[in-house]
Tab-separated table of C-alpha atoms in Angstrom:
chain	number	residue	atom	x	y	z
V	1231	MET	CA	0.000	0.000	0.000
V	1232	ASP	CA	1.241	3.489	-0.833
V	1233	GLN	CA	2.541	5.600	1.990
V	1234	GLN	CA	-0.175	7.883	3.342
V	1235	PHE	CA	0.236	11.505	4.447
V	1236	HIS	CA	-2.257	13.595	6.374
V	1237	ILE	CA	-3.058	17.203	5.544
V	1238	GLY	CA	-0.872	18.625	8.310
V	1239	GLN	CA	2.186	16.920	6.824
V	1240	ILE	CA	1.360	18.214	3.347
V	1241	THR	CA	1.007	21.791	4.553
V	1242	ARG	CA	4.482	21.547	6.123
V	1243	PHE	CA	6.037	19.886	3.073
V	1244	PHE	CA	4.818	22.524	0.649
V	1245	ASP	CA	4.299	25.503	2.960
V	1246	LEU	CA	0.665	25.680	1.886
V	1247	PRO	CA	-2.370	26.489	4.049
V	1248	ALA	CA	-4.789	23.618	4.569
V	1249	SER	CA	-7.550	25.782	3.092
V	1250	THR	CA	-5.697	25.833	-0.244
V	1251	LEU	CA	-5.482	22.045	-0.369
V	1252	ARG	CA	-9.169	21.754	0.481
V	1253	TYR	CA	-10.047	24.241	-2.261
V	1254	TRP	CA	-8.025	22.322	-4.832
V	1255	ASP	CA	-9.944	19.232	-3.773
V	1256	GLU	CA	-13.266	21.068	-4.152
V	1257	ILE	CA	-12.534	22.199	-7.718
V	1258	GLY	CA	-11.248	18.760	-8.705
V	1259	ILE	CA	-7.591	19.342	-9.550
V	1260	LEU	CA	-6.456	17.351	-6.508
V	1261	THR	CA	-8.328	14.213	-5.448
V	1262	PRO	CA	-6.933	12.732	-2.237
V	1263	HIS	CA	-8.477	9.614	-0.728
V	1264	LYS	CA	-10.835	10.182	2.200
V	1265	ASN	CA	-10.645	7.847	5.166
V	1266	HIS	CA	-14.014	6.135	5.515
V	1267	THR	CA	-13.705	6.061	9.275
V	1268	ASN	CA	-13.083	9.746	10.004
V	1269	SER	CA	-13.442	11.415	6.540
V	1270	TYR	CA	-9.941	12.853	6.851
V	1271	ARG	CA	-8.073	13.432	3.618
V	1272	GLU	CA	-5.163	11.078	3.028
V	1273	TYR	CA	-2.494	11.895	0.455
V	1274	THR	CA	-0.300	9.453	-1.453
V	1275	VAL	CA	3.059	9.932	-3.167
V	1276	SER	CA	1.099	10.357	-6.396
V	1277	ASP	CA	-0.860	13.215	-4.783
V	1278	LEU	CA	2.434	14.826	-3.766
V	1279	MET	CA	3.529	14.746	-7.409
V	1280	THR	CA	0.214	16.305	-8.442
V	1281	ILE	CA	0.636	19.076	-5.858
V	1282	SER	CA	4.168	19.695	-7.145
V	1283	ASP	CA	2.828	20.010	-10.696
V	1284	ILE	CA	0.070	22.401	-9.617
V	1285	ILE	CA	2.586	24.623	-7.811
V	1286	PHE	CA	4.917	24.495	-10.819
V	1287	TYR	CA	2.236	25.657	-13.252
V	1288	LYS	CA	0.823	28.224	-10.829
V	1289	ASN	CA	4.293	29.746	-10.542
V	1290	LEU	CA	4.244	30.124	-14.329
V	1291	GLY	CA	1.080	32.173	-14.016
V	1292	ILE	CA	-1.267	29.494	-15.320
V	1293	SER	CA	-4.713	29.563	-13.751
V	1294	LEU	CA	-6.170	26.707	-11.740
V	1295	GLN	CA	-8.869	26.267	-14.372
V	1296	GLN	CA	-6.219	25.879	-17.074
V	1297	ILE	CA	-4.196	23.523	-14.882
V	1298	GLY	CA	-7.264	21.353	-14.399
V	1299	ALA	CA	-7.863	21.206	-18.146
V	1300	MET	CA	-4.265	20.326	-18.984
V	1301	GLU	CA	-4.602	16.733	-17.811
V	1302	GLN	CA	-7.047	15.978	-20.634
V	1303	ALA	CA	-5.377	18.267	-23.172
V	1304	GLU	CA	-3.440	17.121	-26.233
V	1305	PRO	CA	0.229	18.187	-26.591
V	1306	GLU	CA	-0.821	20.751	-29.205
V	1307	GLU	CA	-3.163	22.346	-26.677
V	1308	HIS	CA	-0.325	22.464	-24.154
V	1309	THR	CA	1.772	24.233	-26.780
V	1310	ARG	CA	-0.911	26.848	-27.438
V	1311	LEU	CA	-1.395	27.462	-23.722
V	1312	LEU	CA	2.310	27.793	-22.977
V	1313	CYS	CA	3.016	29.964	-26.027
V	1314	GLY	CA	0.134	32.218	-25.018
V	1315	LYS	CA	1.592	32.501	-21.529
V	1316	ILE	CA	5.008	33.378	-22.986
V	1317	GLU	CA	3.433	36.172	-25.048
V	1318	GLU	CA	1.630	37.470	-21.968
V	1319	LEU	CA	4.831	37.457	-19.905
V	1320	GLU	CA	6.752	39.201	-22.682
V	1321	ARG	CA	4.126	41.959	-22.700
V	1322	GLN	CA	4.444	42.261	-18.936
V	1323	GLN	CA	8.223	42.305	-19.283
V	1324	GLN	CA	7.971	45.200	-21.730
V	1325	GLU	CA	5.642	47.081	-19.387
V	1326	ILE	CA	8.031	46.532	-16.483
V	1327	ALA	CA	10.963	47.751	-18.590
V	1328	GLN	CA	8.998	50.912	-19.390
V	1329	ARG	CA	8.246	51.482	-15.708
V	1330	ILE	CA	11.907	51.007	-14.836
V	1331	GLN	CA	12.869	53.546	-17.493
V	1332	LYS	CA	10.405	56.052	-16.024
V	1333	LEU	CA	11.972	55.559	-12.608
V	1334	HIS	CA	15.419	56.123	-14.113
V	1335	ASN	CA	14.111	59.289	-15.796
V	1336	HIS	CA	12.877	60.592	-12.458
V	1337	LEU	CA	16.163	59.753	-10.750
V	1338	ALA	CA	18.020	61.529	-13.561
V	1339	ALA	CA	15.878	64.631	-12.974
V	1340	ILE	CA	16.805	64.599	-9.278
V	1341	GLU	CA	20.475	64.191	-10.194
V	1342	THR	CA	20.231	67.130	-12.617
V	1343	LEU	CA	18.686	69.254	-9.875
V	1344	GLY	CA	21.650	68.483	-7.624
V	1345	LYS	CA	24.167	69.359	-10.326
V	1346	LEU	CA	22.447	72.675	-11.043
V	1347	ARG	CA	22.617	73.534	-7.354
V	1348	GLN	CA	26.316	72.754	-7.217
V	1349	SER	CA	27.260	74.529	-10.455
V	1350	PRO	CA	24.755	77.265	-11.357
V	1351	PHE	CA	25.269	79.337	-14.504
V	1352	SER	CA	27.642	76.788	-16.030
V	1353	PRO	CA	27.952	76.642	-19.827
V	1354	ALA	CA	25.644	73.892	-21.047
V	1355	LYS	CA	24.740	72.079	-24.216
V	1356	ILE	CA	20.983	72.280	-24.544
V	1357	ASP	CA	19.494	68.793	-24.730
V	1358	THR	CA	16.612	69.454	-27.084
V	1359	ASP	CA	16.406	70.158	-30.798
V	1360	CYS	CA	12.820	71.257	-31.238
V	1361	ILE	CA	9.893	72.365	-29.082
V	1362	VAL	CA	6.320	72.244	-30.343
V	1363	SER	CA	3.214	73.858	-28.890
V	1364	PHE	CA	1.285	71.877	-26.297
V	1365	ASP	CA	-2.207	72.283	-24.889
V	1366	LEU	CA	-3.702	69.969	-22.291
V	1367	ASN	CA	-6.578	69.128	-24.628
V	1368	GLU	CA	-4.173	67.597	-27.177
V	1369	ILE	CA	-4.493	63.973	-26.136
V	1370	ASP	CA	-1.517	62.555	-28.055
V	1371	LYS	CA	0.845	65.169	-26.651
V	1372	LEU	CA	-0.643	64.762	-23.189
V	1373	ARG	CA	0.157	61.052	-23.351
V	1374	GLN	CA	3.741	61.845	-24.333
V	1375	TYR	CA	3.998	64.146	-21.329
V	1376	MET	CA	2.582	61.452	-19.045
V	1377	GLU	CA	5.233	59.034	-20.307
V	1378	ASN	CA	8.047	61.501	-19.586
V	1379	PRO	CA	7.315	64.814	-17.796
V	1380	TYR	CA	10.788	66.098	-18.726
V	1381	LEU	CA	9.448	66.590	-22.257
V	1382	TYR	CA	7.403	69.529	-20.945
V	1383	SER	CA	9.223	72.707	-21.949
V	1384	ARG	CA	8.624	76.434	-21.877
V	1385	VAL	CA	9.925	79.031	-24.292
V	1386	GLN	CA	10.471	82.653	-23.258
V	1387	HIS	CA	12.625	85.585	-24.318
V	1388	SER	CA	14.762	87.749	-22.100
V	1389	ASP	CA	13.027	90.895	-23.349
V	1390	SER	CA	9.536	89.649	-22.462
V	1391	LEU	CA	9.617	87.217	-19.555
V	1392	ALA	CA	5.902	87.581	-18.911
V	1393	ILE	CA	5.166	85.928	-22.257
V	1394	GLU	CA	5.749	82.203	-22.111
V	1395	HIS	CA	4.809	79.419	-24.488
V	1396	ARG	CA	4.174	75.892	-23.253
V	1397	GLY	CA	5.494	73.092	-25.389
V	1398	LEU	CA	6.871	69.587	-25.669
V	1399	THR	CA	10.358	68.600	-26.695
V	1400	VAL	CA	10.407	66.393	-29.793
V	1401	PRO	CA	13.307	64.711	-31.624
V	1402	ARG	CA	14.546	66.426	-34.772
V	1403	VAL	CA	13.557	63.358	-36.803
V	1404	GLN	CA	9.901	64.216	-36.096
V	1405	ARG	CA	10.312	67.814	-37.231
V	1406	SER	CA	9.213	67.219	-40.829
V	1407	ALA	CA	5.868	65.804	-39.665
V	1408	ILE	CA	4.999	68.861	-37.567
V	1409	PRO	CA	3.248	71.917	-39.087
V	1410	SER	CA	5.409	75.028	-38.978
V	1411	ASP	CA	2.810	76.969	-36.995
V	1412	GLN	CA	3.258	74.489	-34.115
V	1413	ILE	CA	7.014	75.028	-33.862
V	1414	LEU	CA	7.862	77.217	-30.886
V	1415	TRP	CA	11.627	76.922	-31.060
V	1416	GLU	CA	14.434	75.095	-32.885
V	1417	ARG	CA	18.035	74.793	-31.826
V	1418	SER	CA	20.717	76.593	-33.816
V	1419	ALA	CA	24.061	74.874	-34.114
V	1420	ASP	CA	26.050	77.927	-33.029
V	1421	SER	CA	23.883	78.965	-30.057
V	1422	ARG	CA	25.456	79.047	-26.582
V	1423	TYR	CA	23.668	78.573	-23.263
V	1424	VAL	CA	24.206	78.600	-19.532
V	1425	ALA	CA	22.051	76.407	-17.299
V	1426	CYS	CA	20.453	77.261	-13.973
V	1427	LEU	CA	17.822	75.909	-11.595
V	1428	VAL	CA	14.497	77.719	-11.696
V	1429	GLN	CA	12.117	77.264	-8.762
V	1430	GLU	CA	8.446	78.188	-8.809
V	1431	SER	CA	6.771	78.427	-5.402
V	1432	VAL	CA	3.467	76.579	-5.701
V	1433	PRO	CA	1.761	78.164	-2.635
V	1434	ASP	CA	2.920	81.630	-3.727
V	1435	ASP	CA	1.013	81.541	-7.015
V	1436	TYR	CA	3.991	79.908	-8.752
V	1437	ARG	CA	6.291	82.858	-8.141
V	1438	SER	CA	9.519	82.173	-10.024
V	1439	ASN	CA	13.122	83.032	-9.244
V	1440	LEU	CA	13.868	83.344	-12.972
V	1441	PRO	CA	13.978	87.186	-12.958
V	1442	GLU	CA	16.670	87.145	-10.260
V	1443	LEU	CA	18.684	84.490	-12.079
V	1444	LEU	CA	18.416	86.326	-15.383
V	1445	SER	CA	19.483	89.585	-13.764
V	1446	HIS	CA	22.597	87.862	-12.435
V	1447	ILE	CA	23.498	86.478	-15.874
V	1448	GLN	CA	22.891	89.823	-17.572
V	1449	LYS	CA	25.563	91.455	-15.421
V	1450	SER	CA	28.058	89.647	-17.648
V	1451	HIS	CA	26.214	88.778	-20.835
V	1452	ARG	CA	23.512	89.753	-23.277
V	1453	THR	CA	20.810	87.108	-23.255
V	1454	GLY	CA	18.196	85.855	-25.697
V	1455	THR	CA	15.859	82.879	-25.710
V	1456	ILE	CA	15.127	81.028	-22.472
V	1457	ILE	CA	14.224	77.332	-22.523
V	1458	SER	CA	12.939	75.706	-19.326
V	1459	ARG	CA	12.473	71.957	-19.000
V	1460	PHE	CA	10.457	70.475	-16.148
V	1461	LEU	CA	12.399	68.410	-13.609
V	1462	LEU	CA	10.126	67.593	-10.679
V	1463	HIS	CA	7.529	68.716	-8.163
V	1464	ALA	CA	8.974	68.554	-4.643
V	1465	ALA	CA	9.303	70.337	-1.307
V	1466	GLU	CA	12.202	72.360	0.036
V	1467	ASN	CA	12.252	73.684	3.594
V	1468	GLY	CA	8.551	72.952	3.845
V	1469	VAL	CA	7.641	74.852	0.664
V	1470	VAL	CA	6.457	73.010	-2.452
V	1471	TYR	CA	8.135	73.978	-5.713
V	1472	ASP	CA	8.125	73.101	-9.371
V	1473	PHE	CA	11.760	72.776	-10.423
V	1474	TYR	CA	13.010	73.444	-13.955
V	1475	GLN	CA	16.319	73.064	-15.719
V	1476	THR	CA	16.548	76.387	-17.519
V	1477	PHE	CA	18.851	77.189	-20.429
V	1478	VAL	CA	19.553	80.882	-21.054
V	1479	GLU	CA	20.921	81.787	-24.474
V	1480	ILE	CA	24.123	83.844	-24.423
V	1481	LEU	CA	24.370	86.334	-27.289
V	1482	ASP	CA	27.910	87.688	-26.781
């Protein structure tokens, strides 16, 4: 006679709650013998192998319903099921990779903030080629912003700081597909910039320190276009700010 195991032993072997084993019995994917004297479930070595298989397939993300059907399935059906699961996992893998990239983008923004604090007004190579207009009701552009907030950019000019244009950074390769009236700014090869950290105080009606920063730069240089790229929304000394990496064009 096969060696018999009671439910307490099985729960210890597989680190499973007894309720899980009972549920598997109820739905028919595990069929232990029941002792006629006390109605206790008794498990054989064959049942242990079945439990091992169930755990194996569950760890692959296969549902209990699918596991139950696999016993009567042809090899071709197994192939379809497993290939479908591979496709599903590959989609999840791609989604996870995208989430990881977003986290890296956010960490990079924090790192940029730190560098701007340490070295304000340093010469900088602007990291965008083209900025196009952006309104919140433009769904496609809104989705791009949601994927990477650093794409959000603002265009101003030193002579008229009060006038600002909201936009999104786009790669130069997309330039030909964008109508000219949507282009807010394009990079010139010979333009020079210095970079600084702009802070807008959220509770103070988004008051910006840009005028003070610009005044400091203009003590030494003539300035032109100002490009600000969103970094992050965070607190400093108890005050919430929007932080921007701002590039100020140097004309002399």
